[in-house]
Amino acid sequence: MRTIKAIFIKQACDTLKNWMVLIQFILFPIMALIMTVLIAKPADDIPNSMFVTMFAAMYAGMTPLVTVASVIAEDKEHKSLRFLVIAGVKPQEYLLGISGFVLTVGLIVAVLFGLIGGFGGVEFVKFVLVLTLGSVASAILGATIGVISKNQQVATATVTPVFMILAFSPMFAEFNETISKMTSFLYTRQVSMLVNDFDMSLTEPVLIVLANIAVVFVLFVVAYRKKGLRI
């Protein structure tokens, strides 16, 4: 527990010093707020939550993924990850420390999205829960990419096509049935469906998201054990 707490605090300090990382957490809520106020609310035929749900799904597929990948790649580049592994820090401890901070901030962002969208009661709880689950999957996938990348430049090149697929495919799926079927196994697609329809059953979509989390967690553990000691 002390190890996880130490990594959590380290990441909090590093992030607060890096405005390029912080801006990624506030960019999507700001865009959602602006478009909701300027476009959705004045128009009678556009739901007030339309842009909130759209940007929230994009956030879940992009921000935790990019942030965690960048953080871990930086640790590798500066050799601090090597020292952590030598010191006996386990994969799950490192992952929980890094992802814990990202997800804590992400939970605050999810609440902001919910407030902007005007959700209340059960809908608000479902929205925050679903968005958080999506962020968990993205954070672990970002950790995997960060561990297998030699440096931040490689991590950025690797993570870009990944987040473009995860963040934008749910939006395209809304207009194309073929894309919808092809991307139905992705956690971001399930997150998008759930935040757009609170009446649908949570069981199958949540199971798919949890399956995604399990798969990327296994990939992270394998990558950490094989690449964690390498510069």
Backbone as a ProteinNet text record, in pm:
[ID]
protein_1_A
[PRIMARY]
MRTIKAIFIKQACDTLKNWMVLIQFILFPIMALIMTVLIAKPADDIPNSMFVTMFAAMYAGMTPLVTVASVIAEDKEHKSLRFLVIAGVKPQEYLLGISGFVLTVGLIVAVLFGLIGGFGGVEFVKFVLVLTLGSVASAILGATIGVISKNQQVATATVTPVFMILAFSPMFAEFNETISKMTSFLYTRQVSMLVNDFDMSLTEPVLIVLANIAVVFVLFVVAYRKKGLRI
[TERTIARY]
82.3	0	85.9	196.3	285.8	344.9	377.8	436.3	337.4	213.7	109.4	89.1	84.9	65.9	181.2	303.5	421.1	418.3	382	374.5	261.4	149.6	35.6	78.6	147	191.5	293	384.7	484.5	415.4	313.5	244.9	166.1	106.4	32.1	124.4	241.1	338.5	386.5	416.8	464.2	357.5	232.1	123.4	94.4	95.7	67.4	172.5	291	396.3	386.6	301.9	295.5	158.7	152.7	25.3	-22.9	69.6	31.1	-51.1	-23.3	-101	-233	-228.2	-349.5	-454.5	-410.5	-504.9	-585.9	-529.8	-602.3	-724.8	-720.5	-833.7	-946.8	-914.3	-1018.1	-1065.6	-994.7	-1029.1	-1168.6	-1198.2	-1326.8	-1444.9	-1436.4	-1547.9	-1573.2	-1465.8	-1482.4	-1552.7	-1510.6	-1574.4	-1721.3	-1748.8	-1887.3	-1972.5	-1916.5	-1988.4	-2019	-1917.2	-1934.6	-2041.1	-2033.9	-2127.7	-2267.8	-2274.3	-2405.8	-2474.3	-2399	-2454.7	-2487.5	-2396.8	-2413.1	-2499.5	-2503.9	-2574.6	-2693.6	-2671	-2777.2	-2894.3	-2864.5	-2972.1	-3058.3	-3000.9	-3086	-3172	-3132.5	-3204.4	-3303.7	-3429.8	-3534	-3520.4	-3457.4	-3449.4	-3320.2	-3236	-3110.7	-3115.8	-3099.1	-3099.5	-2984.4	-3008.7	-2905.1	-2783	-2805.3	-2695	-2617.7	-2655.3	-2596.4	-2444.1	-2396.6	-2252.6	-2177.9	-2245.9	-2184.1	-2152.7	-2251	-2229.4	-2126.6	-2127.4	-2033	-1889.6	-1866.6	-1731.5	-1687.1	-1782.7	-1748.8	-1693.8	-1758	-1710.5	-1572.8	-1552.4	-1422.2	-1316	-1352.9	-1260.1	-1215.6	-1312.3	-1281.4	-1186	-1196	-1110.5	-977.5	-959.7	-838.5	-753.8	-810.4	-729.9	-656	-722.5	-647.2	-543.3	-577.9	-487.7	-360	-375	-259.9	-178	-245.9	-176.4	-90.1	-148.4	-74	40.5	16	122.2	239.2	208.9	312.9	390.9	318.8	382.2	479.7	434.9	519.2	637	613.4	722.7	828.7	782.7	876.8	957.2	890.8	961.5	1068.6	1035.8	1134	1250.2	1215.9	1318.6	1416.6	1365.1	1449.4	1505	1478.3	1529.3	1468.7	1368.6	1308.6	1226.9	1169.1	1094.7	1187.5	1309.2	1405.7	1438.1	1458.1	1489.1	1371.3	1249.3	1131	1120.6	1147.7	1140.4	1248.8	1369.3	1479.9	1447.4	1376	1339	1227.7	1176.6	1076	933.1	912	774.9	706.5	594.1	522.9	441.1	410.6	333	202.8	128	-1.4	13.1	124	146.2	177.8	262	297.2	174.1	98.4	-21.6	-124.3	-146.2	-243.8	-201.1	-71.2	-22.1	-40.4	1.7	-10.1	-155.7	-225.2	-363.9	-456.2	-420.8	-504.4	-517.7	-407.9	-414.4	-493.4	-464.8	-534.8	-685.1	-722.9	-864.7	-931.1	-854.8	-909.8	-947.3	-855.4	-884.7	-997.8	-994.2	-1097.2	-1235.6	-1243.2	-1371.4	-1428.1	-1339.3	-1381.8	-1433.6	-1363.6	-1405.4	-1540.8	-1561.5	-1689	-1803.8	-1779.3	-1880.6	-1911.6	-1807.1	-1827.7	-1912	-1880.6	-1959.9	-2106.2	-2128	-2264.1	-2340.6	-2272	-2335	-2367.1	-2274.5	-2298.8	-2417.5	-2427.6	-2536.3	-2669.4	-2667.6	-2791.9	-2848.9	-2764.7	-2812.7	-2841.1	-2933.4	-2965.8	-3000.9	-2990.1	-3030.6	-2957.1	-3034.1	-2978.6	-2900.8	-2950.9	-2881.4	-2742	-2730.7	-2600.1	-2503.7	-2551.4	-2466.6	-2422.7	-2515.3	-2482.2	-2379.9	-2399.3	-2309.9	-2167.5	-2153.1	-2019.6	-1956.3	-2035.4	-1983.8	-1933.6	-2013.7	-1977.8	-1854.9	-1851.5	-1738.2	-1610.5	-1622.4	-1506.5	-1454.9	-1545.1	-1503.7	-1428.8	-1478.2	-1409.3	-1271.5	-1261.8	-1132.8	-1034.1	-1084.6	-998.6	-936.3	-1018.3	-968.2	-864.4	-891.4	-796.8	-666.2	-675	-554.8	-464.1	-523.5	-442.4	-382.1	-459.6	-406.7	-294.3	-311.3	-206.4	-80.6	-98.5	15.8	93	18.5	82.5	165.4	107.8	179.7	301.2	286.5	399.3	514.4	482.9	587.2	662.2	592.4	659.4	729.8	708.7	770.8	906.6	1003.9	1138.6	1144.7	1063	1063.8	929.5	915.1	787.9	752	852.5	826.8	764	818.9	764.5	625.2	606.7	476.2	369.9	406	311.7	274.3	374.2	349.5	262.2	278.9	201.2	59.9	46.3	-82.7	-178.5	-125.5	-211.7	-313.9	-272.3	-374	-468.5	-418.9	-502.7	-615.2	-580.5	-685	-778.1	-730	-818.8	-927.3	-888.5	-987.2	-1083.3	-1028.2	-1111.7	-1202	-1149.7	-1224.1	-1326.8	-1293.8	-1380.7	-1471.8	-1436.9	-1520.8	-1662.4	-1682.4	-1819.7	-1906.1	-1847.2	-1921.6	-1959.2	-1863.7	-1892.8	-1994.7	-1990.6	-2081.3	-2227.1	-2248.9	-2385.3	-2448.8	-2365.8	-2416.5	-2394.7	-2324.9	-2293.9	-2310.9	-2403.6	-2434.2	-2317.6	-2243.6	-2129.2	-2021.9	-1991	-1892	-1942	-2071.3	-2129.2	-2107.3	-2127.8	-2108	-1960.3	-1875	-1731.5	-1668.2	-1724.9	-1665.5	-1742	-1839.5	-1924	-1845.8	-1730.2	-1650.7	-1561.8	-1550.7	-1465.3	-1535.8	-1461.5	-1521.6	-1574.1	-1509	-1555.3	-1691	-1715.9	-1846.3	-1954.6	-1925.3	-2022.3	-2046.5	-1940.5	-1955.5	-2044.7	-2021.3	-2101	-2248.3	-2274.4	-2412.8	-2482.2	-2411	-2471.1	-2501.1	-2408.2	-2431.7	-2535	-2564.9	-2667.8	-2805	-2809.5	-2936.4	-2934.9	-2982.9	-2980	-3086	-3176.4	-3279.7	-3231.7	-3121.8	-3073.7	-3013.1	-3014.7	-2960.3	-2809.6	-2763.3	-2620.7	-2540.4	-2608.1	-2538.4	-2440.2	-2488.2	-2400.8	-2292.9	-2328.4	-2224.2	-2116.2	-2156.9	-2058.7	-1969.3	-2026.5	-1946	-1842.5	-1881.7	-1788.5	-1675.9	-1711.3	-1609.8	-1515.5	-1570.6	-1488.1	-1397.4	-1447.8	-1364.9	-1249.2	-1275.7	-1169.2	-1064.9	-1111.6	-1020.1	-932.7	-992.8	-917.7	-809.9	-844.5	-749.7	-631.7	-661	-551.1	-467.3	-527	-449.7	-347.7	-390.3	-298.6	-185.4	-218.5	-117	-17.8	-69.8	18.4	116.3	65.9	151.9	262.4	225.9	325.1	428.6	381.3	472.4	563.6	509	587.9	700.3	667.1	766.5	875.4	839.7	936.7	1016.9	951.7	1015.6	1051.6	999	1015.1	1158	1250	1389.6	1474.1	1413	1492.1	1482.5	1591.2	1595.4	1527.3
-121.2	0	126.4	123.1	239.4	266.5	158.6	173.4	240	194	251.4	398.8	430	568.5	656.6	604.2	681.3	711.8	612.1	631.8	728.8	716.3	806.7	951.9	976	1111.8	1162.5	1075	1111.9	1157.5	1080.6	1115.1	1244.8	1265.8	1389.5	1510.4	1500.3	1610.9	1635.1	1526.9	1540.3	1601.8	1561.4	1610.4	1757.1	1797.1	1936.3	2031.1	1977.2	2059.3	2062.9	1977.1	1961.9	2006.1	2127.9	2180.6	2108.2	2048.3	1974.4	1850.7	1794.5	1679.6	1726.2	1831	1880.6	1925.3	1987.8	2040	1929.4	1807.5	1696.2	1657.6	1681.3	1646.1	1748.5	1873.3	1976.8	2013.7	1967.1	2004.7	1957.6	1828.7	1774.4	1831.7	1845.3	1908.6	2052.3	2126.6	2264.9	2267.4	2178.7	2171.5	2132.4	2037.6	1994.8	2108.8	2184.8	2297.3	2404.9	2439.6	2545.3	2507.1	2384.7	2342.3	2318	2279.7	2263.2	2397.5	2496.3	2629.2	2701.8	2692.4	2769.6	2701.9	2567.8	2497.5	2416.5	2331	2239.5	2310.5	2394.1	2457.4	2553.6	2631.8	2720	2644.2	2520.8	2444.1	2348.9	2354.4	2269.9	2123.6	2099	1961.4	1889.4	1952	1889.1	1867.8	1743.1	1716.8	1790.2	1839.8	1912.6	1826.2	1694.1	1603.4	1550.2	1589.8	1532.7	1548.5	1670.4	1694.9	1642.4	1638.4	1584.6	1437.4	1359.1	1215.4	1187.9	1269.9	1250	1274.9	1387.8	1421	1334.6	1289.4	1202.3	1069.3	1012.1	885.6	903.3	1017	1045.6	1062.2	1128.5	1147	1012.7	923.3	792.9	712.5	730.3	653.8	720	844.1	916.4	964.3	1044.3	1111.9	1017.7	921.6	830.5	749.9	711.2	632.8	709.8	830.8	913.2	953.9	992.2	1040.4	931.9	814.4	706.7	657	644	601.3	698.7	827.8	930.2	928.6	912.7	912.6	796.1	677.2	559.3	562.1	607.6	619	717.2	823.7	920	855.9	773.3	703.3	610.1	544.3	456	535.5	646.9	728.8	785	818.5	873.6	765.7	638.7	521.6	503.2	583.2	567	438.8	393.6	267.7	150.8	157.5	49.9	41.3	155	156.6	104.2	136.4	89.1	-63	-119.9	-265	-332	-275.9	-331	-323.6	-219.8	-201.9	-297	-373.5	-472.8	-427.8	-315.4	-268.8	-364.3	-418.5	-515.8	-446.2	-518.6	-458.2	-395.3	-468.1	-416.2	-295	-287.7	-172.1	-47.7	-65.5	47.5	94.3	-1.8	31.5	102.6	53.4	115.3	255.5	274	405.4	509.1	474.1	565.9	584.7	473.1	479.9	537.2	511.7	562.3	713.4	781.6	927.5	971.3	908.8	944.2	922.8	813.6	781.9	869.4	913.6	1005.6	1137.5	1188.5	1310.2	1283.4	1163.6	1127.4	1120.6	1078	1072.8	1213.6	1307.2	1447.3	1497.8	1461.2	1502.3	1440.7	1313.5	1246.3	1318.2	1361.7	1436.1	1568.2	1634.6	1760.5	1737.8	1632.1	1597.9	1577.5	1502.6	1474.4	1600.5	1693.6	1820.7	1904	1907	1982.1	1923	1789	1723	1730	1776.1	1789.6	1657.3	1555.1	1425.9	1433	1350.1	1348	1208.9	1184.6	1057.8	938.4	836.4	711.5	733.9	819.9	848.3	903.4	992.4	1051.9	944.3	856.7	748.9	655.1	616.3	528.1	593.2	721.7	794.1	795.3	830.3	837	698.7	597.2	460.7	410.5	428.7	380.1	452.4	583.3	661.8	622.9	594.3	552.7	417	323.5	191.9	204.5	289.9	313.1	372.7	462.5	524.8	423.4	327.4	221.2	141.2	100.6	24.2	104	231.5	316.8	334.7	351.7	372	249.5	130.5	8.4	-12.7	14.7	2.9	103.4	224.4	325.1	281.7	214.2	164.1	59.2	-25.2	-128.6	-66.3	32.4	100.6	173.3	235.9	306.5	214.5	95.3	0	-55	-79.5	-137.5	-33.1	95.8	203.4	241.6	267.4	302.1	442.1	532.5	670	735.4	862.4	932.6	948	967.3	983.9	858.2	743.5	616.6	593.7	628	611.4	694.9	818	906.5	850.9	803	746.5	621.9	543.7	420.6	448.4	540.5	563	642.3	721.3	806.2	727.8	629.2	553.9	475.4	433.3	357.2	444.3	565.1	649.4	703.6	718.5	763.9	660.1	533.7	426.2	419.7	422.4	408.5	529.3	648.9	770.6	807	781.3	827.8	721	594	488.8	486.1	514	517.1	622.4	737.3	842.7	800	738.4	689.9	576.5	496.1	381.7	425.2	546.1	596.3	619.2	635.3	665.4	553.3	448.1	339.4	205.5	125.1	-2.2	-99.8	-98	-187.6	-156.8	-28.6	12	-22.7	-5.9	-38.6	-185.7	-274.8	-417.5	-450.6	-386.3	-414.6	-367.4	-264.1	-205.7	-240.8	-329.9	-361.9	-424.5	-484.3	-548	-448.2	-325.7	-224.9	-161.3	-137.6	-79.6	61	136.2	272.6	273.4	174.3	163.2	134.1	45.6	12.7	132.1	206.7	326.8	427.8	447.6	540.7	500.6	371.9	323	345	317.4	328.3	473	564.4	703.6	771.2	709.2	764.7	702.4	592.6	525.6	463.1	537.2	489.8	383	361.3	259.9	119.9	112	-19.5	-95	-226.5	-310.5	-289.6	-283.4	-263.6	-393.1	-505.9	-634.4	-663.4	-675.2	-713.6	-609.5	-480.1	-379.4	-376	-385.1	-382.2	-505.2	-621.1	-742.8	-728.9	-665.8	-644	-550	-443.1	-349.2	-419.4	-500.4	-573.3	-674.4	-735.5	-828.6	-754.4	-634.5	-549.5	-518	-484.6	-451.9	-571.7	-690.3	-811.7	-839.9	-823.1	-850.1	-753.3	-623.6	-526.1	-536.2	-580.9	-599.6	-711.9	-820.8	-932.3	-885.9	-809.2	-756.6	-667.6	-586.4	-498.3	-578.3	-678.9	-759.5	-826.6	-881.8	-947	-845.3	-728.6	-625	-573.9	-555.3	-503.9	-599.8	-729	-828.9	-846	-827.4	-846.4	-720.6	-604.9	-479	-386	-413	-319.6	-288.2	-384.3	-363.7	-307.1	-294	-244.7	-94.7	-35.8	108.4	142
0	0	0	73.9	77.7	-60	-131.5	-264.4	-359.2	-356.3	-442.3	-408.5	-278.8	-235.6	-280.6	-271.2	-312	-461.6	-541.9	-686.7	-721	-648.2	-667.2	-644.1	-531.8	-497.6	-599.8	-640.5	-741.1	-869.8	-911.3	-1034.2	-1020.6	-904.3	-881.1	-893.3	-832.8	-838.6	-981.3	-1053.6	-1190.7	-1280.7	-1261.4	-1346.6	-1320.9	-1196	-1162	-1219.4	-1249.4	-1309	-1461.9	-1518.2	-1663.8	-1715.6	-1769	-1818.4	-1944.4	-2018.4	-2137.8	-2102.3	-1986.5	-1939	-1879.5	-1798.7	-1734.2	-1834.6	-1943	-2041.9	-2106.6	-2112.4	-2173.3	-2091.4	-1960	-1874.8	-1882.2	-1911.1	-1911.7	-2051.6	-2154.6	-2291.3	-2331	-2311.2	-2355.1	-2276.3	-2142.8	-2070.7	-2116.1	-2144	-2190.5	-2326.1	-2416.9	-2548.9	-2536.1	-2446.6	-2424.9	-2370.4	-2276.1	-2216.1	-2319.8	-2398.8	-2499.4	-2602	-2653.3	-2757.9	-2701.2	-2574.1	-2511.3	-2494.2	-2446.8	-2422.2	-2552.9	-2650.7	-2774.3	-2879.4	-2878.6	-2986.3	-2935.4	-2836	-2793.3	-2725.3	-2627.6	-2551.3	-2635.1	-2726.1	-2807.3	-2909.5	-2944.2	-3046.4	-2980.6	-3025.8	-2967.8	-3009	-3124.3	-3175.6	-3137.1	-3054.5	-3010.4	-2859.6	-2813.8	-2668.3	-2600	-2480.4	-2407.8	-2376.6	-2370.4	-2335.1	-2455.5	-2575.9	-2697.2	-2701.8	-2685.2	-2695.6	-2573.2	-2459.7	-2338.3	-2356.7	-2402.6	-2421	-2530.3	-2635.1	-2745.1	-2699.3	-2632	-2587.7	-2469.5	-2389	-2275.9	-2326.2	-2428.1	-2485.3	-2548.7	-2615.3	-2675.9	-2567.1	-2459.2	-2346.4	-2290.3	-2267.5	-2208.2	-2294.9	-2426.8	-2517.2	-2547.3	-2502.8	-2541.4	-2423.3	-2335.7	-2233.7	-2138.7	-2073.5	-1984.7	-2061.9	-2183.6	-2268.3	-2298.4	-2350.3	-2388.9	-2266.4	-2160	-2040	-1976.5	-1954.3	-1888	-1975.9	-2106.7	-2199.2	-2194.7	-2194.9	-2192.7	-2061.7	-1951.7	-1819.3	-1805.3	-1843.4	-1827.2	-1923.8	-2046.7	-2143.1	-2092.1	-2026.4	-1968.4	-1856.3	-1773.6	-1666.4	-1723.3	-1835.2	-1898.2	-1956.4	-2020.1	-2084.3	-1981.5	-1863.9	-1757.2	-1664.3	-1700.5	-1627.7	-1488.8	-1452.4	-1320	-1309.4	-1421.2	-1418.8	-1387.7	-1441.2	-1415.8	-1268.2	-1205.9	-1063.6	-981	-1023.3	-951.6	-956.5	-1075	-1090.3	-1005.9	-1011.3	-932	-782.8	-744.5	-603.9	-561.1	-655	-620.1	-635.9	-705.6	-729.6	-827.4	-786.5	-867.6	-976.9	-1085.4	-1195.2	-1148.9	-1066	-1021.8	-931	-854.8	-768.2	-850.7	-949.7	-1036.8	-1113.3	-1166.4	-1243.4	-1156.8	-1035.1	-945.8	-903.6	-884.2	-845.2	-954.4	-1076	-1189.9	-1229.3	-1250.9	-1297.7	-1190.9	-1063.6	-955.6	-959.5	-985.7	-993.7	-1116.7	-1230.9	-1354.3	-1339.8	-1275.6	-1260.3	-1154.2	-1055.4	-956	-1022	-1105	-1180.2	-1279.6	-1340.2	-1436.8	-1374.9	-1249	-1179.2	-1160.8	-1130.3	-1117.7	-1251.3	-1359.1	-1493.3	-1528	-1491.8	-1518.8	-1447.9	-1324.1	-1249.3	-1319.9	-1369.1	-1441.9	-1567	-1641.7	-1759.1	-1721.4	-1611.8	-1567.8	-1531.1	-1466.2	-1429.3	-1552.5	-1648.6	-1772	-1848	-1846.8	-1917.8	-1846	-1722.2	-1647.9	-1600.4	-1587	-1539.2	-1389.4	-1346.9	-1205.1	-1158.2	-1028.4	-971	-1026.3	-1063.9	-1114.2	-1243.5	-1329.1	-1455.9	-1430.7	-1333.3	-1300.4	-1251.7	-1164.8	-1110	-1221.8	-1309.3	-1421.6	-1513.6	-1540.1	-1629.4	-1574.8	-1448.4	-1386.6	-1381.1	-1346.5	-1336.9	-1471.6	-1574.6	-1708.6	-1761.3	-1742.2	-1790.7	-1716.4	-1588.6	-1508.8	-1554.1	-1582.6	-1632	-1764.3	-1852.2	-1979.2	-1958.3	-1861.9	-1830.7	-1774.5	-1696.8	-1641.7	-1755.8	-1852.5	-1966.5	-2043.8	-2066.3	-2139.7	-2064.2	-1932.5	-1851.4	-1856.5	-1847.2	-1850.8	-1989.3	-2093.8	-2229.3	-2251.6	-2200	-2209.8	-2136.3	-2022.6	-1946.7	-2026.9	-2096.8	-2179.3	-2290.2	-2358.5	-2466.5	-2412	-2295.6	-2234.8	-2201.1	-2150.9	-2112.1	-2232.9	-2344	-2460.9	-2545.9	-2514	-2591.7	-2532.9	-2619.5	-2574.2	-2514.3	-2565.7	-2517.8	-2549.5	-2512.4	-2531.9	-2679.2	-2762.2	-2905	-2964.1	-2928.3	-2975.8	-2918.2	-2792.3	-2727.5	-2797.7	-2831.8	-2900.7	-3037.6	-3110.3	-3243.5	-3235.8	-3130	-3113.5	-3066.5	-2972.6	-2910.2	-2999.7	-3092.4	-3175.8	-3257.7	-3338.8	-3414.2	-3324.1	-3207.7	-3115.1	-3060.6	-3011.8	-2955	-3063	-3184.6	-3292.3	-3320.5	-3316.9	-3336.4	-3218.7	-3098.1	-2979.1	-2955.4	-2981.5	-2950.1	-3057.3	-3183.6	-3291.8	-3351.1	-3335.5	-3393	-3334.6	-3203.4	-3152.9	-3221.7	-3253.4	-3321.1	-3463.1	-3534.6	-3670.1	-3667.4	-3562.3	-3550.4	-3540.5	-3490.6	-3479.4	-3616.6	-3718.9	-3852	-3952.7	-3910.3	-4002.4	-3931.6	-3980.8	-3914.7	-3922.6	-4034.9	-4049.9	-3946.5	-3931.6	-3830.9	-3691.3	-3669.1	-3539.8	-3503.9	-3599.7	-3575.9	-3557.3	-3636.1	-3630.4	-3499.1	-3439.6	-3319.2	-3191.5	-3203	-3087.3	-2971.9	-3001.6	-2895.8	-2822.5	-2873.2	-2810.3	-2690.6	-2585	-2465.3	-2489.6	-2577.3	-2603.5	-2673.1	-2757.3	-2823.1	-2720.8	-2626.9	-2522.2	-2430.2	-2399.2	-2317	-2388	-2516.3	-2595.6	-2597.8	-2615.1	-2618	-2483.8	-2375.6	-2243	-2204.1	-2232.9	-2193.1	-2282.3	-2396.3	-2485.2	-2463.2	-2388.3	-2363.8	-2224.2	-2125.9	-1987.9	-1960.5	-2056.6	-2038.3	-2076.4	-2151	-2192.5	-2074	-2084.4	-1977.1	-1964	-1841.3	-1815.9	-1828	-1817.2	-1802	-1914.1	-2037.7	-2148.9	-2177.1	-2187.7	-2212.8	-2105.2	-1978.2	-1869.3	-1874.4	-1906.7	-1918.9	-2030.4	-2140.9	-2252.2	-2208.8	-2137.9	-2088.1	-1990.7	-1900.4	-1804.4	-1874.1	-1981.8	-2060.2	-2124.6	-2175.3	-2231.3	-2125	-2005.2	-1896	-1861.1	-1856.3	-1823.9	-1927.9	-2055.5	-2164.1	-2158.6	-2145.4	-2145.5	-2018.5	-1907.5	-1785	-1802.5	-1863.1	-1889.2	-1980.7	-2083.8	-2175.1	-2101.2	-2007	-1930.6	-1846	-1775.8	-1688.5	-1769.4	-1884.8	-1971.6	-2019.2	-2063.4	-2112.9	-2003	-1884	-1771.7	-1734.3	-1731.5	-1692.9	-1798.9	-1924.8	-2032.5	-2063.9	-2050	-2092	-1976.5	-1859.1	-1748.9	-1712.3	-1728.1	-1690.2	-1802.2	-1919.3	-2032.8	-2046.1	-2094.2	-2113.8	-2244.7
[MASK]
+++++++++++++++++++++++++++++++++++++++++++++++++++++++++++++++++++++++++++++++++++++++++++++++++++++++++++++++++++++++++++++++++++++++++++++++++++++++++++++++++++++++++++++++++++++++++++++++++++++++++++++++++++++++++++++++++++++++

